Coordinates of C-alpha atoms and ligand atoms in Angstrom, one line a residue:
M1 CA -8.4 18.1 -11.8
K2 CA -8.4 14.3 -11.1
K3 CA -8.4 13.0 -8.0
F4 CA -6.5 9.9 -7.6
S5 CA -6.9 6.4 -5.6
V6 CA -3.7 5.3 -3.6
V7 CA -2.9 2.1 -2.4
I8 CA 0.2 1.9 0.3
A9 CA 1.4 -1.7 0.3
G10 CA 3.8 -1.8 3.6
G11 CA 1.3 -0.2 5.5
G12 CA 3.4 -0.8 8.6
S13 CA 6.2 0.9 7.0
T14 CA 8.3 3.2 9.5
F15 CA 7.6 5.5 6.2
T16 CA 4.3 5.3 5.7
P17 CA 3.6 7.8 8.6
G18 CA 6.0 10.5 6.9
I19 CA 5.0 9.5 3.2
V20 CA 1.0 10.0 4.2
M21 CA 1.9 13.2 5.6
M22 CA 3.9 14.2 2.8
M23 CA 1.3 13.5 0.1
L24 CA -1.4 15.6 2.2
D25 CA 1.3 18.5 1.7
N26 CA 0.8 17.5 -1.3
M27 CA -2.9 17.4 -2.3
D28 CA -3.1 20.4 -4.6
R29 CA -0.6 19.1 -7.0
F30 CA -1.6 15.3 -6.7
P31 CA -5.3 15.3 -5.6
M32 CA -6.4 12.0 -3.7
R33 CA -10.1 10.8 -3.0
E34 CA -9.6 7.4 -1.6
L35 CA -5.9 6.1 0.5
V36 CA -5.9 2.8 1.6
L37 CA -3.1 1.0 3.6
Y38 CA -2.0 -2.6 2.8
D39 CA 0.0 -4.9 4.9
N40 CA 0.3 -8.6 5.8
D41 CA 1.1 -8.1 9.3
K42 CA -2.4 -7.2 11.2
E43 CA -1.5 -5.6 14.3
R44 CA 1.8 -3.7 13.5
Q45 CA -0.3 -1.7 10.4
A46 CA -3.2 -1.3 12.7
E47 CA -1.0 0.9 15.1
L48 CA -0.5 3.1 12.2
G49 CA -3.4 2.5 10.6
E50 CA -5.8 4.0 14.0
A51 CA -3.3 6.4 14.4
L52 CA -2.9 7.5 10.8
E53 CA -7.0 7.6 10.5
I54 CA -7.4 10.2 14.1
L55 CA -4.5 12.4 12.1
L56 CA -6.6 12.3 8.5
K57 CA -9.9 13.2 10.1
E58 CA -8.4 16.4 11.9
Q59 CA -6.5 17.7 8.6
A60 CA -8.3 15.6 5.2
P61 CA -12.1 14.5 6.5
N62 CA -12.4 14.5 2.6
L63 CA -10.2 11.9 2.3
R64 CA -11.8 8.1 2.3
F65 CA -9.0 6.4 4.1
S66 CA -8.8 2.9 5.8
Y67 CA -6.5 -0.3 6.5
T68 CA -6.6 -3.7 5.5
T69 CA -5.2 -7.1 5.2
D70 CA -7.4 -8.0 2.4
P71 CA -5.8 -7.7 -1.0
K72 CA -9.6 -7.4 -2.5
E73 CA -10.4 -4.6 -0.7
A74 CA -6.5 -2.7 -0.8
F75 CA -6.5 -3.2 -4.0
S76 CA -9.7 -2.7 -6.4
D77 CA -10.5 0.7 -7.9
K78 CA -6.6 1.5 -7.9
D79 CA -4.9 4.2 -9.7
F80 CA -1.6 3.8 -8.0
C81 CA 0.3 1.4 -5.3
M82 CA 2.9 3.0 -3.7
A83 CA 5.2 0.2 -2.2
H84 CA 7.6 0.0 1.2
I85 CA 7.3 -3.8 1.8
R86 CA 10.1 -5.1 3.4
V87 CA 9.5 -9.2 3.8
G88 CA 10.9 -10.6 7.4
K89 CA 11.0 -7.1 8.7
Y90 CA 13.7 -5.8 11.0
D91 CA 13.8 -9.3 12.5
M92 CA 15.2 -10.7 9.1
R93 CA 17.7 -7.0 8.0
E94 CA 19.2 -8.2 11.5
K95 CA 20.4 -11.0 10.3
D96 CA 21.2 -9.9 6.8
E97 CA 23.5 -7.2 8.5
K98 CA 24.7 -9.7 11.5
I99 CA 25.6 -12.8 9.5
P100 CA 28.2 -11.9 7.0
L101 CA 29.6 -9.8 9.5
R102 CA 30.4 -12.8 11.6
H103 CA 32.3 -14.0 8.6
G104 CA 34.5 -10.8 7.8
V105 CA 32.1 -9.4 5.5
I106 CA 30.2 -6.8 5.0
G107 CA 26.9 -6.4 7.1
Q108 CA 24.7 -4.2 4.7
E109 CA 20.4 -4.2 4.0
T110 CA 21.2 -4.2 0.2
C111 CA 25.2 -4.6 -0.8
G112 CA 26.6 -7.7 -0.5
P113 CA 25.5 -11.1 1.3
G114 CA 22.9 -9.1 3.7
G115 CA 21.3 -7.4 0.0
I116 CA 21.5 -10.8 -2.0
A117 CA 19.7 -12.6 1.1
Y118 CA 16.7 -10.1 1.4
G119 CA 16.2 -10.2 -2.2
M120 CA 15.2 -13.6 -2.8
R121 CA 12.7 -12.7 0.2
S122 CA 11.7 -9.7 -1.3
I123 CA 10.9 -11.7 -4.7
T124 CA 8.3 -13.9 -3.2
G125 CA 6.3 -10.6 -1.8
M126 CA 6.8 -8.6 -4.6
M127 CA 5.7 -10.7 -6.9
E128 CA 2.7 -11.5 -5.0
I129 CA 1.5 -7.6 -4.3
I130 CA 2.5 -7.1 -8.2
D131 CA -0.7 -9.7 -8.7
H132 CA -2.6 -8.2 -6.7
M133 CA -2.7 -5.0 -8.3
E134 CA -3.1 -6.8 -11.4
T135 CA -5.9 -8.8 -10.2
Y136 CA -8.1 -5.7 -8.6
S137 CA -7.1 -2.6 -10.7
P138 CA -5.5 -3.7 -14.1
D139 CA -4.5 -0.3 -14.9
C140 CA -2.8 0.6 -11.5
W141 CA 0.9 1.8 -11.7
M142 CA 3.3 0.9 -8.8
L143 CA 5.8 3.1 -7.8
N144 CA 8.0 0.9 -6.4
Y145 CA 10.7 1.4 -3.1
S146 CA 10.9 -1.8 -1.6
N147 CA 14.6 -2.8 -1.5
P148 CA 16.8 -4.2 -2.9
A149 CA 15.1 -2.3 -5.6
A150 CA 18.5 -3.9 -8.3
I151 CA 17.3 -7.3 -7.4
V152 CA 13.3 -6.6 -7.0
A153 CA 13.5 -4.9 -10.6
E154 CA 15.5 -7.8 -12.2
A155 CA 13.0 -9.9 -10.6
C156 CA 9.9 -8.1 -12.2
R157 CA 12.3 -7.7 -15.8
V158 CA 12.2 -11.7 -16.1
L159 CA 9.4 -12.7 -14.1
R160 CA 6.7 -9.9 -15.1
P161 CA 8.1 -8.2 -17.8
D162 CA 4.4 -6.5 -18.9
S163 CA 3.7 -5.3 -15.1
K164 CA 2.9 -1.5 -14.9
V165 CA 5.5 -1.7 -12.1
L166 CA 8.7 1.5 -12.1
N167 CA 11.5 0.9 -9.2
I168 CA 12.9 3.8 -7.8
C169 CA 14.9 5.0 -5.0
D170 CA 16.0 8.2 -3.1
M171 CA 19.3 8.3 -2.3
P172 CA 20.3 9.9 -5.9
V173 CA 17.8 12.4 -5.0
G174 CA 19.0 13.0 -1.1
T175 CA 22.4 13.3 -2.3
L176 CA 21.5 15.9 -5.1
R177 CA 20.0 17.6 -2.5
R178 CA 23.2 17.5 -0.3
M179 CA 24.9 18.7 -4.2
S180 CA 22.7 21.7 -4.4
Q181 CA 23.2 23.5 -0.7
I182 CA 27.0 23.0 -1.9
I183 CA 26.5 24.9 -4.9
E184 CA 23.9 27.1 -3.3
K185 CA 21.0 26.3 -6.3
N186 CA 17.3 24.8 -5.7
P187 CA 17.7 21.0 -6.6
E188 CA 14.5 21.4 -8.6
D189 CA 16.4 24.0 -10.8
L190 CA 19.5 21.0 -11.5
E191 CA 19.3 18.5 -13.9
V192 CA 21.8 15.7 -14.1
R193 CA 23.0 13.4 -16.1
Y194 CA 24.4 9.5 -14.2
F195 CA 25.0 6.0 -15.2
G196 CA 25.0 2.9 -12.8
L197 CA 23.3 0.1 -11.6
N198 CA 21.1 1.0 -8.0
H199 CA 23.1 2.1 -5.2
F200 CA 26.1 1.8 -7.9
G201 CA 26.2 4.8 -9.6
W202 CA 28.1 8.1 -11.1
W203 CA 27.0 11.4 -11.5
T204 CA 28.5 12.8 -14.9
S205 CA 27.1 16.5 -14.9
V206 CA 24.9 18.7 -12.3
K207 CA 23.8 21.8 -14.5
D208 CA 21.3 24.6 -14.3
K209 CA 18.3 25.1 -16.6
E210 CA 20.8 27.6 -17.9
G211 CA 23.3 25.0 -18.9
H212 CA 25.6 25.8 -16.9
E213 CA 28.1 22.7 -15.5
Y214 CA 28.6 22.6 -11.4
I215 CA 30.3 19.1 -11.3
D216 CA 33.9 20.7 -11.0
Q217 CA 32.8 23.4 -8.2
I218 CA 30.9 20.0 -6.3
R219 CA 33.9 17.9 -6.8
E220 CA 36.3 19.8 -5.3
Y221 CA 34.1 20.2 -2.5
V222 CA 33.5 16.6 -2.3
A223 CA 37.6 15.2 -2.5
E224 CA 37.8 17.2 0.9
N225 CA 34.5 17.2 2.7
G226 CA 32.2 14.0 0.7
Y227 CA 29.2 14.9 0.7
L228 CA 28.6 16.1 4.4
T229 CA 27.0 19.2 4.4
K230 CA 26.0 21.8 7.7
V231 CA 22.1 21.9 7.2
E232 CA 19.4 19.3 7.5
V233 CA 18.7 17.7 4.5
D234 CA 16.3 15.1 5.9
K235 CA 15.5 13.4 9.7
Q236 CA 16.9 10.2 8.2
H237 CA 19.7 10.5 6.4
M238 CA 21.2 12.8 9.2
D239 CA 21.8 9.8 12.3
Q240 CA 25.4 9.4 13.1
S241 CA 26.1 6.4 10.5
W242 CA 24.5 8.3 7.6
Q243 CA 27.0 11.1 8.0
E244 CA 29.8 8.5 8.0
T245 CA 28.6 7.6 4.8
H246 CA 28.6 10.8 3.8
K247 CA 31.9 11.8 4.5
K248 CA 33.5 8.7 3.1
A249 CA 31.8 9.8 -0.3
R250 CA 35.5 11.5 -0.2
D251 CA 37.5 8.2 -0.4
I252 CA 35.7 6.5 -2.9
L253 CA 35.4 10.0 -5.1
A254 CA 39.6 9.5 -5.2
V255 CA 39.6 6.3 -6.9
N256 CA 38.0 8.0 -9.7
P257 CA 37.8 11.7 -9.3
H258 CA 36.2 12.1 -12.9
F259 CA 32.4 11.6 -11.5
L260 CA 30.4 12.3 -8.4
P261 CA 30.0 8.7 -6.9
N262 CA 26.7 7.1 -5.3
T263 CA 27.5 6.9 -1.8
Y264 CA 26.8 3.0 -1.6
L265 CA 29.7 2.4 -3.7
K266 CA 31.6 2.1 -0.5
Y267 CA 30.5 -1.1 0.2
Y268 CA 31.9 -2.3 -3.1
L269 CA 35.3 0.1 -2.9
Y270 CA 36.6 0.0 1.0
P271 CA 34.5 -3.5 1.8
D272 CA 37.9 -3.9 4.8
Y273 CA 37.4 -0.2 6.1
E274 CA 33.7 -0.7 6.7
V275 CA 34.1 -4.1 8.6
A276 CA 36.6 -2.7 10.5
H277 CA 34.4 0.1 11.4
S278 CA 31.2 -1.9 11.8
D279 CA 29.9 -3.1 15.2
P280 CA 29.0 -6.5 14.2
D281 CA 26.3 -7.0 17.6
Y282 CA 24.4 -3.7 16.6
T283 CA 24.3 -3.0 13.1
R284 CA 22.4 -0.5 11.3
A285 CA 18.6 -2.4 12.3
N286 CA 19.6 -1.9 15.6
E287 CA 20.0 1.8 15.6
V288 CA 17.1 2.1 13.0
M289 CA 14.9 -0.6 15.5
D290 CA 16.2 2.1 18.3
G291 CA 15.7 4.7 16.5
R292 CA 12.9 5.7 13.8
E293 CA 11.2 2.0 14.4
K294 CA 10.4 3.2 17.9
E295 CA 9.7 6.6 17.6
V296 CA 7.0 5.9 14.7
F297 CA 5.2 3.4 16.9
T298 CA 5.6 5.5 20.0
A299 CA 4.4 8.5 18.3
A300 CA 1.2 6.7 16.9
R301 CA 0.7 5.3 20.1
N302 CA 0.0 8.7 21.6
I303 CA -2.1 9.8 18.9
V304 CA -4.6 7.3 19.7
K305 CA -4.3 7.5 23.0
K306 CA -4.8 11.4 22.8
G307 CA -7.2 10.8 20.6
T308 CA -5.8 13.6 18.4
A309 CA -2.6 14.2 16.6
V310 CA -2.6 18.1 17.1
E311 CA 0.9 18.5 18.0
G312 CA 1.2 14.5 17.4
G313 CA 4.8 13.6 16.5
F314 CA 4.3 12.4 12.9
H315 CA 6.6 14.5 10.3
I316 CA 6.1 15.3 6.7
D317 CA 8.9 13.0 5.2
S318 CA 9.8 16.1 3.0
H319 CA 12.4 13.9 0.9
A320 CA 9.9 11.1 -0.5
S321 CA 8.3 14.3 -2.5
F322 CA 10.1 12.8 -5.4
I323 CA 6.9 9.6 -5.1
V324 CA 4.5 12.3 -6.1
D325 CA 6.6 13.9 -8.5
L326 CA 6.6 10.6 -10.4
A327 CA 2.9 10.0 -9.4
R328 CA 2.0 13.6 -11.1
A329 CA 4.4 12.6 -14.1
I330 CA 2.4 9.5 -15.1
A331 CA -0.8 11.1 -13.8
F332 CA -0.3 14.2 -15.8
N333 CA 2.1 13.3 -18.6
T334 CA 4.7 16.0 -16.9
H335 CA 7.6 14.7 -18.9
E336 CA 9.9 15.2 -15.8
R337 CA 13.1 13.9 -15.6
M338 CA 13.9 11.8 -13.2
L339 CA 16.1 9.1 -12.3
M340 CA 14.8 5.3 -12.6
I341 CA 15.7 1.8 -12.6
V342 CA 14.9 0.9 -16.6
E343 CA 16.1 -2.2 -19.1
N344 CA 19.2 -0.7 -20.3
N345 CA 18.1 -1.3 -23.9
G346 CA 21.1 1.3 -25.5
A347 CA 21.2 3.9 -22.5
I348 CA 24.5 3.2 -21.6
A349 CA 26.2 2.2 -25.5
N350 CA 28.8 -0.3 -24.1
F351 CA 26.7 -2.4 -21.6
P352 CA 24.3 -5.2 -22.2
D353 CA 20.7 -4.0 -23.4
D354 CA 19.1 -6.5 -20.3
A355 CA 21.0 -5.2 -17.5
M356 CA 18.6 -3.3 -14.9
V357 CA 20.2 0.4 -15.0
E358 CA 19.7 4.0 -13.2
V359 CA 19.7 6.7 -15.4
P360 CA 17.6 9.7 -16.0
C361 CA 14.7 9.2 -17.9
I362 CA 11.7 11.4 -19.4
V363 CA 8.2 10.0 -17.6
G364 CA 5.0 10.3 -19.0
N365 CA 2.0 8.9 -18.8
D366 CA 3.4 5.5 -20.4
G367 CA 5.9 5.4 -18.5
P368 CA 10.1 6.2 -18.4
E369 CA 11.8 6.9 -21.8
P370 CA 15.3 7.0 -20.6
L371 CA 17.9 9.1 -21.7
T372 CA 21.2 7.9 -23.8
Q373 CA 24.1 8.4 -21.7
G374 CA 27.0 7.4 -23.9
E375 CA 29.5 4.7 -23.3
I376 CA 31.1 4.4 -20.5
P377 CA 34.6 4.1 -18.9
A378 CA 36.0 0.7 -18.5
F379 CA 37.0 1.0 -14.7
E380 CA 33.2 2.0 -13.8
K381 CA 31.9 -0.8 -16.6
A382 CA 33.9 -3.9 -15.6
L383 CA 32.5 -3.1 -11.8
M384 CA 29.1 -2.8 -13.0
F385 CA 29.1 -5.8 -15.1
Q386 CA 30.1 -7.4 -12.0
Q387 CA 27.3 -6.2 -9.8
V388 CA 25.1 -6.5 -12.6
T389 CA 26.2 -10.4 -12.9
V390 CA 25.0 -11.1 -9.0
E391 CA 22.1 -9.7 -9.2
K392 CA 20.7 -11.5 -12.5
L393 CA 22.6 -15.4 -10.9
V394 CA 20.4 -14.2 -7.7
V395 CA 17.0 -14.0 -9.7
E396 CA 18.1 -17.0 -11.6
A397 CA 18.9 -19.0 -8.6
Y398 CA 15.2 -17.9 -6.9
I399 CA 13.6 -18.9 -10.1
E400 CA 15.8 -22.6 -10.7
G401 CA 16.1 -23.2 -7.0
S402 CA 19.3 -23.3 -7.5
Y403 CA 22.2 -23.3 -4.9
L404 CA 24.9 -23.3 -6.9
K405 CA 23.9 -20.6 -8.7
L406 CA 23.5 -18.7 -5.6
W407 CA 26.7 -19.6 -4.4
Q408 CA 27.9 -18.4 -7.7
A409 CA 26.4 -15.2 -6.9
L410 CA 28.0 -14.7 -3.6
T411 CA 31.6 -15.4 -4.8
L412 CA 31.0 -12.9 -7.5
S413 CA 30.0 -10.2 -5.1
K414 CA 33.1 -7.9 -4.7
T415 CA 32.4 -7.3 -1.3
I416 CA 33.8 -11.4 -0.5
P417 CA 36.7 -12.5 -0.7
S418 CA 36.9 -16.4 -1.3
A419 CA 34.3 -19.1 -2.5
K420 CA 34.9 -20.6 0.8
V421 CA 33.8 -17.6 2.5
A422 CA 31.2 -17.1 0.3
K423 CA 29.6 -20.9 1.1
D424 CA 29.9 -20.8 4.4
I425 CA 27.8 -17.5 4.7
L426 CA 25.4 -19.0 2.1
D427 CA 24.5 -22.1 4.3
D428 CA 23.9 -20.2 7.3
L429 CA 21.7 -17.8 5.2
I430 CA 19.9 -20.5 4.1
E431 CA 18.9 -22.2 8.0
A432 CA 18.2 -18.2 8.2
N433 CA 15.7 -18.0 5.7
K434 CA 13.9 -21.0 6.0
K435 CA 10.7 -19.4 5.9
Y436 CA 11.3 -17.1 3.4
W437 CA 13.3 -18.4 0.6
P438 CA 12.6 -20.7 -2.5
E439 CA 14.6 -24.4 -1.3
L440 CA 17.4 -24.6 -3.1
H441 CA 19.1 -27.9 -4.5
Ligands
NAD1 P1 9.0 -1.8 7.9 O1 9.6 -2.9 8.4 O2 8.4 -1.1 8.7 O3 8.1 -2.0 6.5 C1 8.2 -3.1 5.6 C2 6.5 -3.4 6.0 O4 6.1 -4.2 5.1 C3 5.5 -4.2 7.2 O5 4.6 -3.8 8.2 C4 6.1 -5.9 6.9 O6 4.9 -6.2 7.7 C5 5.2 -5.2 5.4 N1 5.5 -6.6 4.9 C6 6.1 -7.4 4.5 N2 5.7 -8.2 3.2 C7 4.6 -8.0 3.0 C8 4.0 -8.2 1.7 N3 4.0 -9.8 1.5 N4 3.1 -7.5 1.9 C9 2.4 -7.1 2.5 N5 3.2 -6.2 3.5 C10 4.2 -6.7 3.3 O7 11.0 -1.6 6.8 P2 11.2 0.3 6.8 O8 12.5 0.6 7.2 O9 9.6 1.1 7.0 O10 11.3 -0.3 5.0 C11 10.4 -0.5 4.2 C12 10.8 -1.0 2.9 O11 11.1 0.5 1.9 C13 12.0 -1.4 2.6 O12 12.1 -2.3 1.6 C14 13.5 -0.2 3.0 O13 14.2 -0.9 2.0 C15 12.6 0.2 1.7 N6 13.1 1.8 1.0 C16 13.4 2.5 0.3 C17 14.2 3.1 -0.4 C18 14.5 3.3 -1.4 O14 15.3 4.3 -2.0 N7 14.3 2.7 -2.7 C19 14.1 4.3 0.7 C20 13.6 4.1 2.0 C21 13.0 2.6 2.1
G6P2 C1 18.7 5.4 1.6 C2 18.8 4.1 0.6 C3 17.4 3.1 0.6 C4 17.8 2.7 2.3 C5 17.6 3.8 3.3 C6 18.0 2.5 4.3 O1 17.6 6.0 1.4 O2 18.7 4.8 -1.0 O3 17.4 2.3 -0.2 O4 16.6 1.4 2.4 O5 18.5 4.4 3.3 O6 18.0 3.7 5.6 P1 17.9 3.0 7.1 O7 17.5 4.9 7.6 O8 17.2 2.0 6.9 O9 18.9 2.2 7.0
MN3 MN1 17.3 3.1 -2.4

C-alpha cells in the first residue's frame, strides 16, 4: 500500500498529540512514511515536538518525524496537510469571548462577534499556509479544521477558488456518535441527511444501511434529554460546559421538532439564556487553558523529562478518526459519504449557489461531490440566509478593509441586539486585534 507524507499545520495545537496518536493507531488504514509538524510559534511547538519525537521513536521507528517553523522544510514532498491553526492562540480566544460578554452579547469561539473576530484573524493565517502548500507541494490536499470553519471556507471560495482545501468539522461526527448510543447502533452503520452551514444545521434523516429510519426515536430521546448520553464519547466534549450544550439541544429541538439540531444553534436561538449563564471573567478559553492545554503540555514535559512515553499521558483522539477517513477517501478513492463544507451549487435547492453549506458528500480522489438535500423550510432557510450573509460580509470586509461591512456583519448577526451594540463591540474588537486584522477604513 502507498505510504503518505503528511504535515500538520498548527503543530503546537492542544489537539496535535491526540491526532498524532490517532493516526498511529490507524497506520494500517492510512500508512505514513513521513510526518512533520509545522507552526509559527517555535517554542510552543517544540514542547510537543520533543515529546512526540520520543514517543514515535518508541512506537513507530520507521516513520520519519520532524518539527519545524520553516515552510519549505515543512511543506516539501507532502501528500496531505492537516491544518488546525489558531491565529492569536488562547490569548485572543479569551478576548473573543470576553469582549462581547462585556456588552451583554454571546462570547463564543466561532459564533457571533467572537467568531467574526477570529475569522478576521484566521483568513490571513490560512491563506499563508495554503500558499506554502501550493509553493512546495502543488498536488497536496489540505484537510482544514481551523476555525471559524464557515468564514475560512468562504474566504477559500473567494480568495483561493482552485486550491485543494477541504473544510471540515467534528461536531456532526461527535453528535452522530451520541445518536448512535441513543439507538444502540454503530455510528459507522448510520447514514444521514443533513443541511445547514457550519455550526448551523439540522439532520433530516438518520438511517441504518438497511434503510431503517431512526429519526423519530432519536427525537423522542432528545426532546427529553438533549444529546446527553451516559457513556463517554470523547474526552473533550465531556467537560461540564459541553454537557450543558448537549442538554440544551432539547430546547433547540422544541423550536423546530421536525429535525435534529446542531448544538451550536443554541447561540442563535437562546442567546439571552447563554449570556445569563456565562461568567464574563471565566469563559471556555479559561476552562481549556486550565484543562486541556495544561494537561497536554504537562504530559509533554513529563515525557521529555523521563525520556520515554511509556505510560506517557498522551491519549488517542479517536473521535478525530474522521480525518483519516477523509484522507483515505481522497487517497484511495473510497467514495465514502461524509459531511463537508462545500459551495452549495444546488445541493440545497432553494438556497444561493455561492453559499458555503454543510451537506453530506461522496468523497473520492477528486474531492467531495455534494448530495442534493432538496428544498428546505422557510424558518431554517431564513436563519441560514441571515447567518451566511454575515459570513460573506466578514470576508468582504476583510478583503476590502471595510469598517462599514464589518459593522453590518455584526449588526446582522442574530446574536447582537442593535447597530449601536454592534459598533461598540466592533470598536473594542478592532483595538484588541490591531496586530492581526487588516486595517479598516
Ligand atoms: P492552539 O492555540 O492550542 O493551537 C493552534 C496552533 O496554531 C498554535 O500552536 C499556534 O502557534 C499555531 N498557529 C497560529 N497561527 C499560525 C500560522 N499562521 N501558521 C502556523 N501555525 C500557526 O489551538 P487548539 O485549541 O488546539 O485548536 C486548534 C484549531 O483547531 C483551532 O482553530 C480550533 O478552533 C480548531 N478545531 C476545529 C474543530 C472543527 O470541528 N473544525 C475541532 C477542534 C478544533
Ligand atoms: C467542537 C467544534 C469545533 C470547536 C471545538 C471547541 O469540536 O466542532 O469547531 O473548535 O468544539 O472545543 P473546545 O474544547 O476548544 O471548546
Ligand atoms: Mn466545528
